[in-house]
Short mmCIF file of C-alpha atoms in Angstrom, two decimals:
data_model
loop_
_atom_site.label_atom_id
_atom_site.label_comp_id
_atom_site.label_asym_id
_atom_site.label_seq_id
_atom_site.Cartn_x
_atom_site.Cartn_y
_atom_site.Cartn_z
CA MET U 1 39.64 22.31 -31.70
CA SER U 2 40.28 23.27 -28.57
CA LYS U 3 40.95 21.93 -25.65
CA HIS U 4 37.51 23.83 -23.60
CA VAL U 5 35.75 21.25 -26.18
CA VAL U 6 37.71 18.50 -26.15
CA SER U 7 37.12 18.37 -22.48
CA VAL U 8 33.23 18.60 -22.78
CA TRP U 9 33.66 15.51 -25.29
CA LEU U 10 35.41 13.56 -22.77
CA ILE U 11 32.29 14.72 -20.02
CA LEU U 12 29.32 14.41 -22.26
CA ALA U 13 31.56 10.69 -23.84
CA SER U 14 30.71 9.59 -19.29
CA PHE U 15 27.77 9.39 -19.96
CA SER U 16 27.32 7.53 -22.52
CA VAL U 17 24.78 3.62 -21.08
CA PHE U 18 26.35 0.85 -23.71
CA SER U 19 23.70 -1.73 -22.15
CA GLN U 20 20.39 -1.27 -21.01
CA GLU U 21 17.40 -3.03 -20.32
CA GLN U 22 14.00 -2.37 -22.05
CA LEU U 23 11.18 -1.59 -20.24
CA SER U 24 7.55 -0.99 -21.71
CA ILE U 25 4.89 0.60 -19.76
CA SER U 26 3.20 -3.23 -19.42
CA ASP U 27 6.31 -4.01 -18.01
CA ALA U 28 6.54 -1.47 -15.19
CA ILE U 29 4.00 -2.49 -14.22
CA ALA U 30 3.97 -5.81 -13.99
CA ILE U 31 7.00 -5.19 -12.56
CA GLY U 32 5.39 -2.67 -9.90
CA LEU U 33 1.89 -4.90 -9.31
CA GLU U 34 4.57 -8.02 -8.26
CA LYS U 35 7.13 -5.95 -6.08
CA ASN U 36 6.00 -1.99 -4.39
CA TYR U 37 6.70 -1.60 -0.62
CA ASP U 38 2.63 -0.56 -0.48
CA ILE U 39 1.27 -3.42 -2.54
CA ARG U 40 3.45 -6.29 -0.79
CA ILE U 41 2.33 -4.53 2.67
CA VAL U 42 -1.53 -3.85 2.14
CA GLY U 43 -1.97 -7.43 0.93
CA LYS U 44 -0.40 -9.12 3.83
CA GLU U 45 -3.37 -6.88 6.75
CA ASN U 46 -6.03 -8.77 3.67
CA LEU U 47 -4.44 -12.25 4.63
CA ILE U 48 -4.87 -10.97 8.67
CA ALA U 49 -8.57 -10.55 8.11
CA GLN U 50 -9.49 -13.47 5.69
CA ASN U 51 -7.60 -15.41 8.86
CA ASN U 52 -10.12 -13.82 10.71
CA ASN U 53 -13.40 -13.92 9.11
CA ALA U 54 -13.83 -17.30 10.47
CA TRP U 55 -17.13 -18.23 12.88
CA GLY U 56 -14.42 -19.44 15.49
CA GLU U 57 -13.65 -15.66 15.85
CA ALA U 58 -17.38 -14.22 15.45
CA GLY U 59 -18.26 -16.47 18.55
CA LEU U 60 -20.56 -19.32 17.27
CA LEU U 61 -18.37 -21.87 18.59
CA PRO U 62 -17.97 -23.51 21.25
CA THR U 63 -14.69 -23.71 23.41
CA ILE U 64 -12.80 -26.92 24.20
CA THR U 65 -10.99 -26.46 27.65
CA LEU U 66 -8.83 -29.80 28.50
CA SER U 67 -7.08 -29.77 31.99
CA ALA U 68 -5.18 -31.56 34.58
CA THR U 69 -3.33 -30.98 37.54
CA SER U 70 -1.26 -32.77 40.22
CA ASN U 71 -1.16 -32.50 43.56
CA ASN U 72 1.91 -33.94 45.22
CA ASN U 73 2.40 -33.15 49.42
CA ARG U 74 4.17 -35.05 51.93
CA ARG U 75 3.34 -33.96 56.38
CA ASN U 76 4.49 -34.34 58.94
CA GLN U 77 1.09 -34.53 62.41
CA GLU U 78 1.84 -33.63 65.64
CA SER U 79 -1.18 -33.59 68.28
CA ASP U 80 -2.34 -32.94 71.92
CA ASN U 81 -5.56 -34.57 71.56
CA GLN U 82 -6.35 -36.45 68.15
CA PHE U 83 -8.20 -39.54 67.42
CA PHE U 84 -6.19 -41.95 65.77
CA GLY U 85 -6.84 -46.13 65.18
CA GLY U 86 -10.08 -45.73 67.01
CA GLN U 87 -9.04 -44.10 70.08
CA LEU U 88 -8.71 -41.19 71.31
CA PHE U 89 -5.20 -40.00 72.61
CA PRO U 90 -3.50 -37.25 74.25
CA GLY U 91 0.01 -36.51 72.40
CA PHE U 92 1.39 -37.92 68.76
CA GLN U 93 3.23 -37.38 66.28
CA LEU U 94 2.60 -38.92 62.96
CA ASN U 95 5.57 -37.57 60.08
CA ASP U 96 6.07 -38.81 57.18
CA GLN U 97 2.57 -39.25 55.22
CA ARG U 98 2.54 -39.00 51.83
CA ALA U 99 -0.55 -37.27 49.43
CA TYR U 100 -0.63 -37.56 45.54
CA SER U 101 -3.18 -37.50 43.37
CA VAL U 102 -4.45 -36.24 39.45
CA SER U 103 -7.19 -34.84 38.06
CA PRO U 104 -7.44 -34.39 34.36
CA SER U 105 -10.99 -32.71 32.89
CA ALA U 106 -12.74 -31.54 30.56
CA GLN U 107 -15.31 -28.80 29.62
CA VAL U 108 -17.38 -27.21 27.46
CA SER U 109 -18.82 -23.70 27.46
CA TRP U 110 -20.67 -22.30 24.39
CA THR U 111 -23.57 -19.78 23.98
CA LEU U 112 -26.46 -20.84 22.95
CA PHE U 113 -28.34 -17.79 22.10
CA GLN U 114 -27.80 -14.66 22.48
CA GLY U 115 -29.95 -12.03 19.83
CA ASN U 116 -27.98 -13.61 16.69
CA ARG U 117 -24.86 -11.53 17.89
CA ALA U 118 -22.32 -14.43 16.31
CA ILE U 119 -24.16 -14.45 12.35
CA ILE U 120 -24.09 -11.11 12.84
CA ASN U 121 -20.17 -10.87 13.95
CA LYS U 122 -19.33 -12.93 11.52
CA ARG U 123 -20.87 -10.64 8.08
CA ILE U 124 -19.06 -8.27 10.18
CA LEU U 125 -16.10 -10.04 10.05
CA GLU U 126 -16.66 -10.33 6.27
CA GLY U 127 -17.35 -6.98 5.39
CA ILE U 128 -14.47 -6.42 6.98
CA GLN U 129 -11.96 -8.77 4.78
CA ALA U 130 -14.11 -6.78 1.61
CA GLU U 131 -12.59 -4.15 2.87
CA SER U 132 -9.24 -4.92 3.28
CA ALA U 133 -9.67 -6.16 -0.45
CA GLN U 134 -10.73 -2.60 -1.24
CA ASN U 135 -8.56 -1.06 0.70
CA ALA U 136 -6.57 -3.49 -1.58
CA GLU U 137 -7.53 -2.14 -4.82
CA VAL U 138 -7.68 1.40 -4.47
CA VAL U 139 -3.33 0.77 -3.24
CA ILE U 140 -2.80 -0.62 -6.63
CA SER U 141 -5.16 1.40 -8.26
CA ASN U 142 -2.08 4.71 -6.57
CA THR U 143 0.49 2.23 -7.17
CA ILE U 144 -1.34 2.31 -11.53
CA GLN U 145 -1.08 5.28 -11.92
CA ALA U 146 2.09 6.18 -10.40
CA ILE U 147 3.83 4.04 -11.98
CA ILE U 148 2.46 5.29 -14.86
CA LEU U 149 3.37 8.97 -14.40
CA GLY U 150 6.61 8.14 -13.47
CA TYR U 151 7.06 6.29 -16.82
CA TYR U 152 6.23 8.85 -18.99
CA PHE U 153 7.90 11.07 -16.31
CA ALA U 154 11.27 9.86 -17.23
CA VAL U 155 10.41 9.38 -21.14
CA LEU U 156 9.81 13.44 -21.02
CA GLU U 157 13.31 13.64 -19.49
CA LYS U 158 14.61 11.35 -21.66
CA GLU U 159 12.69 13.25 -24.69
CA ARG U 160 13.60 16.54 -23.47
CA LEU U 161 17.48 14.80 -23.12
CA ASP U 162 17.05 14.89 -26.41
CA GLU U 163 15.68 17.68 -28.27
CA PHE U 164 18.77 19.36 -25.43
CA LYS U 165 20.86 17.15 -28.07
CA LYS U 166 20.35 18.28 -31.27
CA GLN U 167 20.39 21.47 -29.90
CA LEU U 168 24.25 20.84 -28.95
CA ASP U 169 24.84 19.06 -31.73
CA LEU U 170 23.33 21.61 -34.07
CA SER U 171 25.49 24.05 -31.98
CA SER U 172 28.34 22.03 -32.02
CA GLN U 173 28.30 21.47 -36.13
CA LYS U 174 28.12 25.73 -36.24
CA TYR U 175 30.82 26.20 -34.11
CA GLU U 176 32.66 23.83 -36.97
CA TYR U 177 32.19 25.72 -39.42
CA VAL U 178 32.38 29.34 -38.06
CA ARG U 179 36.32 27.83 -36.70
CA ALA U 180 37.18 26.46 -40.49
CA LYS U 181 35.75 30.25 -41.66
CA TYR U 182 38.27 31.65 -39.42
CA ASP U 183 40.97 29.05 -41.09
CA LEU U 184 40.13 30.73 -44.52
CA GLY U 185 39.42 34.04 -42.77
CA SER U 186 36.63 35.11 -43.69
CA VAL U 187 35.33 35.70 -39.87
CA VAL U 188 36.65 37.70 -36.69
CA THR U 189 38.35 36.33 -33.84
CA GLY U 190 34.48 37.23 -32.15
CA ASP U 191 32.59 35.07 -34.53
CA VAL U 192 34.13 31.91 -33.55
CA LEU U 193 34.25 33.04 -29.50
CA LEU U 194 29.90 33.47 -29.53
CA GLU U 195 30.10 29.78 -30.95
CA GLU U 196 31.99 28.22 -28.51
CA ASN U 197 30.06 30.16 -26.02
CA ASN U 198 26.80 28.42 -27.52
CA TYR U 199 28.69 25.72 -27.75
CA LEU U 200 29.89 25.47 -24.08
CA THR U 201 26.18 26.87 -22.21
CA ASP U 202 24.74 24.26 -25.16
CA SER U 203 27.18 22.06 -23.55
CA VAL U 204 26.20 22.42 -19.71
CA ASN U 205 22.66 22.46 -20.46
CA TYR U 206 23.20 18.88 -21.72
CA ILE U 207 24.57 18.02 -18.47
CA ASN U 208 22.27 19.58 -16.59
CA GLN U 209 19.68 17.65 -17.85
CA VAL U 210 21.33 14.62 -17.83
CA LEU U 211 21.14 14.57 -13.77
CA VAL U 212 17.41 15.04 -14.14
CA TYR U 213 16.79 12.49 -16.60
CA ARG U 214 18.36 10.67 -13.56
CA ASN U 215 16.80 11.73 -11.05
CA SER U 216 13.66 10.75 -13.38
CA ILE U 217 14.85 6.94 -13.66
CA ARG U 218 15.82 6.34 -10.04
CA ALA U 219 12.31 7.74 -9.27
CA LEU U 220 11.29 4.91 -11.64
CA ASN U 221 13.60 2.72 -10.07
CA THR U 222 11.73 3.30 -6.46
CA LEU U 223 8.50 2.57 -7.54
CA LEU U 224 9.43 -0.99 -9.07
CA ALA U 225 10.71 -1.34 -6.05
CA SER U 226 14.14 -1.90 -7.79
CA ASP U 227 16.86 -3.99 -5.99
CA ASP U 228 19.52 -0.91 -7.14
CA VAL U 229 18.03 2.59 -8.30
CA ASN U 230 20.32 3.43 -11.04
CA THR U 231 19.15 0.95 -12.79
CA ASP U 232 18.69 2.12 -16.25
CA TYR U 233 16.28 1.72 -18.45
CA THR U 234 15.45 1.87 -22.78
CA LEU U 235 12.23 3.77 -21.73
CA THR U 236 10.13 1.44 -25.50
CA ASP U 237 6.94 4.00 -25.21
CA SER U 238 7.12 6.61 -26.36
CA LEU U 239 4.86 10.29 -25.34
CA VAL U 240 2.84 10.07 -27.86
CA TYR U 241 -0.76 12.19 -29.07
CA GLU U 242 -3.82 9.61 -28.99
CA GLU U 243 -6.65 11.97 -29.90
CA ARG U 244 -9.93 10.56 -27.16
CA VAL U 245 -12.59 13.03 -26.93
CA TYR U 246 -14.40 12.24 -23.73
CA ASP U 247 -18.27 12.80 -22.63
CA TYR U 248 -18.25 14.11 -18.98
CA ASN U 249 -22.35 12.68 -17.86
CA ASP U 250 -19.89 9.58 -19.71
CA LEU U 251 -17.49 10.38 -16.83
CA GLU U 252 -19.15 10.88 -13.65
CA MET U 253 -22.16 8.48 -14.42
CA ALA U 254 -19.10 5.37 -14.39
CA MET U 255 -17.42 7.48 -11.40
CA MET U 256 -20.35 6.93 -9.64
CA ASP U 257 -20.34 3.43 -10.26
CA GLU U 258 -16.93 1.86 -10.85
CA ASN U 259 -14.60 4.80 -8.75
CA ILE U 260 -12.79 2.56 -6.50
CA ASP U 261 -13.25 4.95 -3.10
CA LEU U 262 -16.84 4.84 -3.24
CA LYS U 263 -16.99 1.41 -3.73
CA ARG U 264 -14.81 0.93 0.01
CA ILE U 265 -16.47 4.12 1.73
CA TYR U 266 -20.23 1.86 0.84
CA ILE U 267 -18.97 -1.09 2.36
CA SER U 268 -17.46 0.80 4.68
CA GLN U 269 -21.20 2.43 5.57
CA ARG U 270 -22.35 -1.80 5.47
CA ILE U 271 -20.40 -2.74 8.44
CA LEU U 272 -21.37 0.59 10.11
CA GLU U 273 -25.33 -1.17 9.75
CA GLU U 274 -24.48 -4.07 11.04
CA GLN U 275 -22.60 -2.91 14.25
CA VAL U 276 -25.70 -0.65 14.69
CA LYS U 277 -27.68 -4.53 15.54
CA GLN U 278 -24.50 -6.11 16.44
CA GLN U 279 -25.58 -3.05 19.95
CA ARG U 280 -29.25 -4.38 19.39
CA SER U 281 -28.55 -7.34 20.48
CA SER U 282 -27.36 -7.19 23.38
CA LEU U 283 -30.99 -6.31 25.13
CA PHE U 284 -31.70 -10.33 24.50
CA PRO U 285 -32.07 -12.49 26.60
CA ALA U 286 -27.84 -15.16 26.92
CA LEU U 287 -28.53 -18.18 26.99
CA SER U 288 -25.10 -20.57 27.67
CA MET U 289 -24.39 -24.02 28.89
CA ASN U 290 -20.86 -25.21 30.07
CA ALA U 291 -20.74 -28.75 30.52
CA GLY U 292 -17.47 -31.47 31.77
CA TYR U 293 -16.16 -34.16 33.01
CA THR U 294 -13.74 -34.54 35.70
CA TRP U 295 -11.68 -37.49 36.88
CA ASN U 296 -9.71 -37.65 39.93
CA ARG U 297 -7.47 -40.28 41.36
CA ASN U 298 -5.80 -39.86 44.74
CA VAL U 299 -2.74 -41.80 46.46
CA SER U 300 -2.59 -41.47 50.31
CA ASP U 301 0.62 -42.98 51.00
CA LEU U 302 0.95 -44.53 55.00
CA THR U 303 3.54 -46.84 54.29
CA ASN U 304 6.51 -45.54 55.57
CA ALA U 305 5.12 -43.43 58.25
CA GLN U 306 6.54 -43.09 61.64
CA TYR U 307 4.42 -42.76 64.55
CA SER U 308 5.06 -41.62 67.87
CA GLY U 309 2.19 -41.79 70.30
CA PRO U 310 0.32 -43.61 73.22
CA ASN U 311 -1.12 -46.53 71.01
CA ASP U 312 2.42 -48.46 70.11
CA SER U 313 0.29 -51.10 68.13
CA TYR U 314 -0.12 -48.81 65.34
CA GLN U 315 0.61 -50.72 62.42
CA ASN U 316 1.64 -48.45 58.78
CA PRO U 317 -0.55 -49.45 56.06
CA PRO U 318 0.68 -52.49 53.77
CA GLU U 319 0.17 -50.85 50.53
CA PRO U 320 -1.10 -46.69 49.13
CA LEU U 321 -4.76 -45.86 49.88
CA ILE U 322 -6.61 -45.33 46.04
CA SER U 323 -9.49 -43.61 45.71
CA LYS U 324 -10.65 -42.56 42.79
CA THR U 325 -13.53 -40.17 41.94
CA GLY U 326 -15.53 -39.46 38.62
CA THR U 327 -17.55 -35.98 38.57
CA TYR U 328 -20.35 -35.17 35.57
CA PHE U 329 -21.56 -31.85 34.78
CA ALA U 330 -24.29 -29.94 32.30
CA ASN U 331 -25.06 -26.92 33.45
CA PHE U 332 -27.15 -24.77 30.76
CA THR U 333 -27.72 -20.21 31.98
CA LEU U 334 -30.08 -17.46 31.44
CA ALA U 335 -29.22 -14.52 32.18
CA PHE U 336 -30.87 -11.52 30.70
CA ASN U 337 -29.10 -7.33 30.93
CA LEU U 338 -32.58 -5.81 33.18
CA TYR U 339 -31.02 -2.78 34.30
CA ASP U 340 -27.11 -1.03 33.19
CA GLY U 341 -27.56 1.87 33.82
CA GLY U 342 -28.37 2.74 30.56
CA ARG U 343 -25.35 1.35 29.07
CA VAL U 344 -26.39 -0.98 25.64
CA ASN U 345 -28.96 1.77 25.04
CA ARG U 346 -26.43 4.50 24.50
CA ALA U 347 -23.77 2.28 22.64
CA ILE U 348 -26.51 1.60 20.62
CA LYS U 349 -27.61 5.45 19.55
CA ASN U 350 -23.84 6.51 19.73
CA ALA U 351 -23.76 2.90 16.63
CA ILE U 352 -26.70 4.14 14.48
CA ILE U 353 -25.35 8.03 15.02
CA GLN U 354 -22.47 6.74 13.54
CA GLN U 355 -23.84 4.78 10.33
CA ASP U 356 -25.36 8.58 10.08
CA MET U 357 -22.14 10.10 10.06
CA GLY U 358 -21.53 6.86 7.85
CA GLU U 359 -24.21 8.48 5.38
CA ILE U 360 -22.92 11.74 5.50
CA GLN U 361 -19.80 10.68 4.42
CA ILE U 362 -21.29 8.85 1.39
CA ASP U 363 -22.61 12.24 0.10
CA GLN U 364 -19.50 14.41 1.15
CA MET U 365 -16.96 11.93 -0.93
CA LYS U 366 -19.64 11.80 -3.96
CA THR U 367 -19.22 16.10 -4.07
CA ASP U 368 -16.88 15.86 -3.63
CA LEU U 369 -15.43 13.58 -6.71
CA THR U 370 -18.08 15.50 -8.85
CA GLN U 371 -16.16 18.77 -8.13
CA VAL U 372 -12.97 17.04 -9.02
CA LEU U 373 -14.21 15.20 -11.81
CA SER U 374 -15.10 18.75 -12.87
CA GLN U 375 -12.13 19.67 -12.60
CA THR U 376 -9.60 17.23 -13.86
CA TYR U 377 -12.48 16.98 -17.25
CA ASP U 378 -11.61 20.92 -18.57
CA GLU U 379 -8.63 20.98 -17.10
CA TYR U 380 -8.21 17.41 -19.95
CA ASN U 381 -10.22 19.50 -22.51
CA THR U 382 -7.10 22.81 -21.32
CA ARG U 383 -4.04 20.95 -22.49
CA ARG U 384 -5.70 18.98 -25.27
CA ASN U 385 -5.99 22.23 -26.87
CA ILE U 386 -2.70 23.80 -24.98
CA TYR U 387 -0.76 20.90 -26.53
CA PHE U 388 -2.40 22.12 -30.19
CA ILE U 389 -0.96 25.38 -29.83
CA GLU U 390 2.34 23.86 -29.21
CA HIS U 391 2.22 21.15 -31.46
CA ARG U 392 1.58 23.85 -34.01
CA LYS U 393 3.98 26.70 -32.79
CA LYS U 394 6.87 23.92 -32.89
CA MET U 395 6.07 22.49 -36.61
CA GLY U 396 6.59 26.11 -36.56
CA ALA U 397 10.41 26.33 -35.36
CA GLU U 398 11.37 23.37 -36.83
CA THR U 399 10.60 24.90 -40.08
CA ASN U 400 12.15 28.32 -39.58
CA LEU U 401 15.05 26.04 -38.27
CA ARG U 402 15.85 24.29 -41.11
CA ILE U 403 14.94 27.19 -43.45
CA SER U 404 16.99 29.62 -41.30
CA GLU U 405 20.83 27.12 -40.81
CA GLU U 406 20.34 27.41 -45.21
CA LYS U 407 20.21 31.28 -44.95
CA PHE U 408 22.91 31.55 -41.69
CA LYS U 409 25.11 29.37 -44.10
CA ASN U 410 24.36 31.46 -47.36
CA GLY U 411 25.32 34.41 -44.66
CA THR U 412 22.11 35.95 -45.07
CA ILE U 413 21.99 35.72 -41.16
CA ASN U 414 23.86 36.33 -39.40
CA SER U 415 25.21 34.36 -35.93
CA PHE U 416 23.12 35.91 -33.51
CA ASP U 417 20.26 35.55 -35.79
CA TYR U 418 20.23 31.94 -35.87
CA ARG U 419 21.27 31.52 -32.45
CA THR U 420 17.91 32.81 -31.68
CA ILE U 421 15.27 31.12 -33.69
CA GLN U 422 18.36 28.19 -32.60
CA ASN U 423 16.24 28.93 -29.15
CA ASN U 424 13.12 29.07 -30.46
CA TYR U 425 13.01 25.89 -31.33
CA LEU U 426 14.86 24.25 -28.38
CA THR U 427 11.49 26.13 -26.68
CA ALA U 428 8.86 25.47 -29.02
CA ALA U 429 9.95 21.36 -28.56
CA ILE U 430 10.57 21.26 -24.72
CA GLN U 431 7.23 23.00 -23.99
CA GLU U 432 5.11 21.26 -26.07
CA LEU U 433 6.68 17.39 -24.29
CA ASN U 434 5.67 19.55 -21.95
CA ALA U 435 2.12 20.03 -22.86
CA LEU U 436 1.89 15.64 -24.14
CA TYR U 437 2.93 15.22 -20.03
CA LEU U 438 0.28 17.48 -18.95
CA LEU U 439 -2.02 16.56 -21.34
CA VAL U 440 -1.36 12.44 -20.15
CA ASP U 441 -2.31 12.66 -16.41
CA SER U 442 -4.68 14.89 -16.92
CA LYS U 443 -5.81 11.55 -18.68
CA VAL U 444 -4.82 8.74 -15.93
CA SER U 445 -6.49 11.61 -13.53
CA LEU U 446 -9.80 10.61 -15.43
CA MET U 447 -8.82 6.99 -15.53
CA ARG U 448 -8.83 6.35 -11.87
CA LEU U 449 -11.85 8.36 -11.05
CA THR U 450 -13.80 6.62 -12.82
CA GLY U 451 -11.71 3.42 -12.24
CA GLY U 452 -10.87 2.70 -15.56
CA ILE U 453 -7.57 2.42 -14.34
CA LEU U 454 -7.22 -1.12 -12.84
CA SER U 455 -9.42 -1.95 -17.02
CA ASP U 456 -8.02 -0.08 -19.57
CA ASN U 457 -5.45 -0.13 -20.95
CA PRO U 458 -2.04 0.67 -19.20
CA THR U 459 -1.14 3.57 -21.35
CA GLY U 460 -4.31 5.02 -22.07
CA GLY U 461 -5.04 4.58 -25.70
#
């Protein structure tokens, strides 16, 4: 064997994988649903919507406030004319007067009625939570679709790699066969060089396909949020044709009932309807209550005060002076908006316009989905027919290759003809695999459109 061939085999040996983790399509979906970044993010967003869906957030419950105020001061007083001690003195000074007070209070504020606004707000919050849950289903469906296609794309590249390996093995055998005949003097040097060139060409094709396959595995690992994007797998599911004939009317009915994008926009429309009611609630009077209790304890300490003035007989109080006060209150307010420059009416009109826009968007989405479904349905049937043709071509090319091998060994056909037949088989095999992958792609798209991707078998069977 020549030095070139030895070096090629060393390169090919470096691509061998001795230990690989097995991965089925169902395993890949399970891992993706657990670890995919988009699904984890939308799950957190759904938790926020759940937390916000509460009566307190809607404004039905009262607000209770507890507070405490402490005041402390120290005062020095000086006056030219001050009534002190029951007499009027012209000029005195009183130093080191101290006062302390503490005032704890509790207050309740409660909007008792405003056109059922709190109940409407609660319905809006429930709609937002339902919309968030539906957004999660959209992300999950898109992720499952991406994982299925990513998995089968890796399978496609692996099976293409297998076909390139078959081509390479066949070229290797031909090369060794011609070299053996050359050693016996049956063929000339040109024949050996021809087969060596074919072998090297197939080696390059195989090496390039290894790179393509590895990149497809990296893309799959990214969808699965794998810790190591270079983790290789033994993909246990293959690209296999499964006969399935769809009826367009059945698909359209399923799409109108189960399409997750339509479900989401229906929920959004219900929120818009509640927002119209929310704006109309501003036309009603608002009745609110404000109640509370305040307790005050005040201490005036003159025990250490120093007095200087005309009344030298002033004596400091022996104890601080303490006063306590408790105040209760309950007040009701009825407010009615008589005029605000038309702000409420404009808000109501805008909400109605938003609702009308939502209806238009629903009609638009139905039209767009119908167009996409019709296109995907035709695409599926077209690709199904193409697959039949490519499969038949591949079977014929495989039979021709098998027959030609004997003819080549018998000398009935030359190396050029046999190489042409060999390349024809490789092309037919690759085209069959591509056609089958595109057929799976169309099938998954139909599943996504009709809502079946969340309930059907992940393989689309």
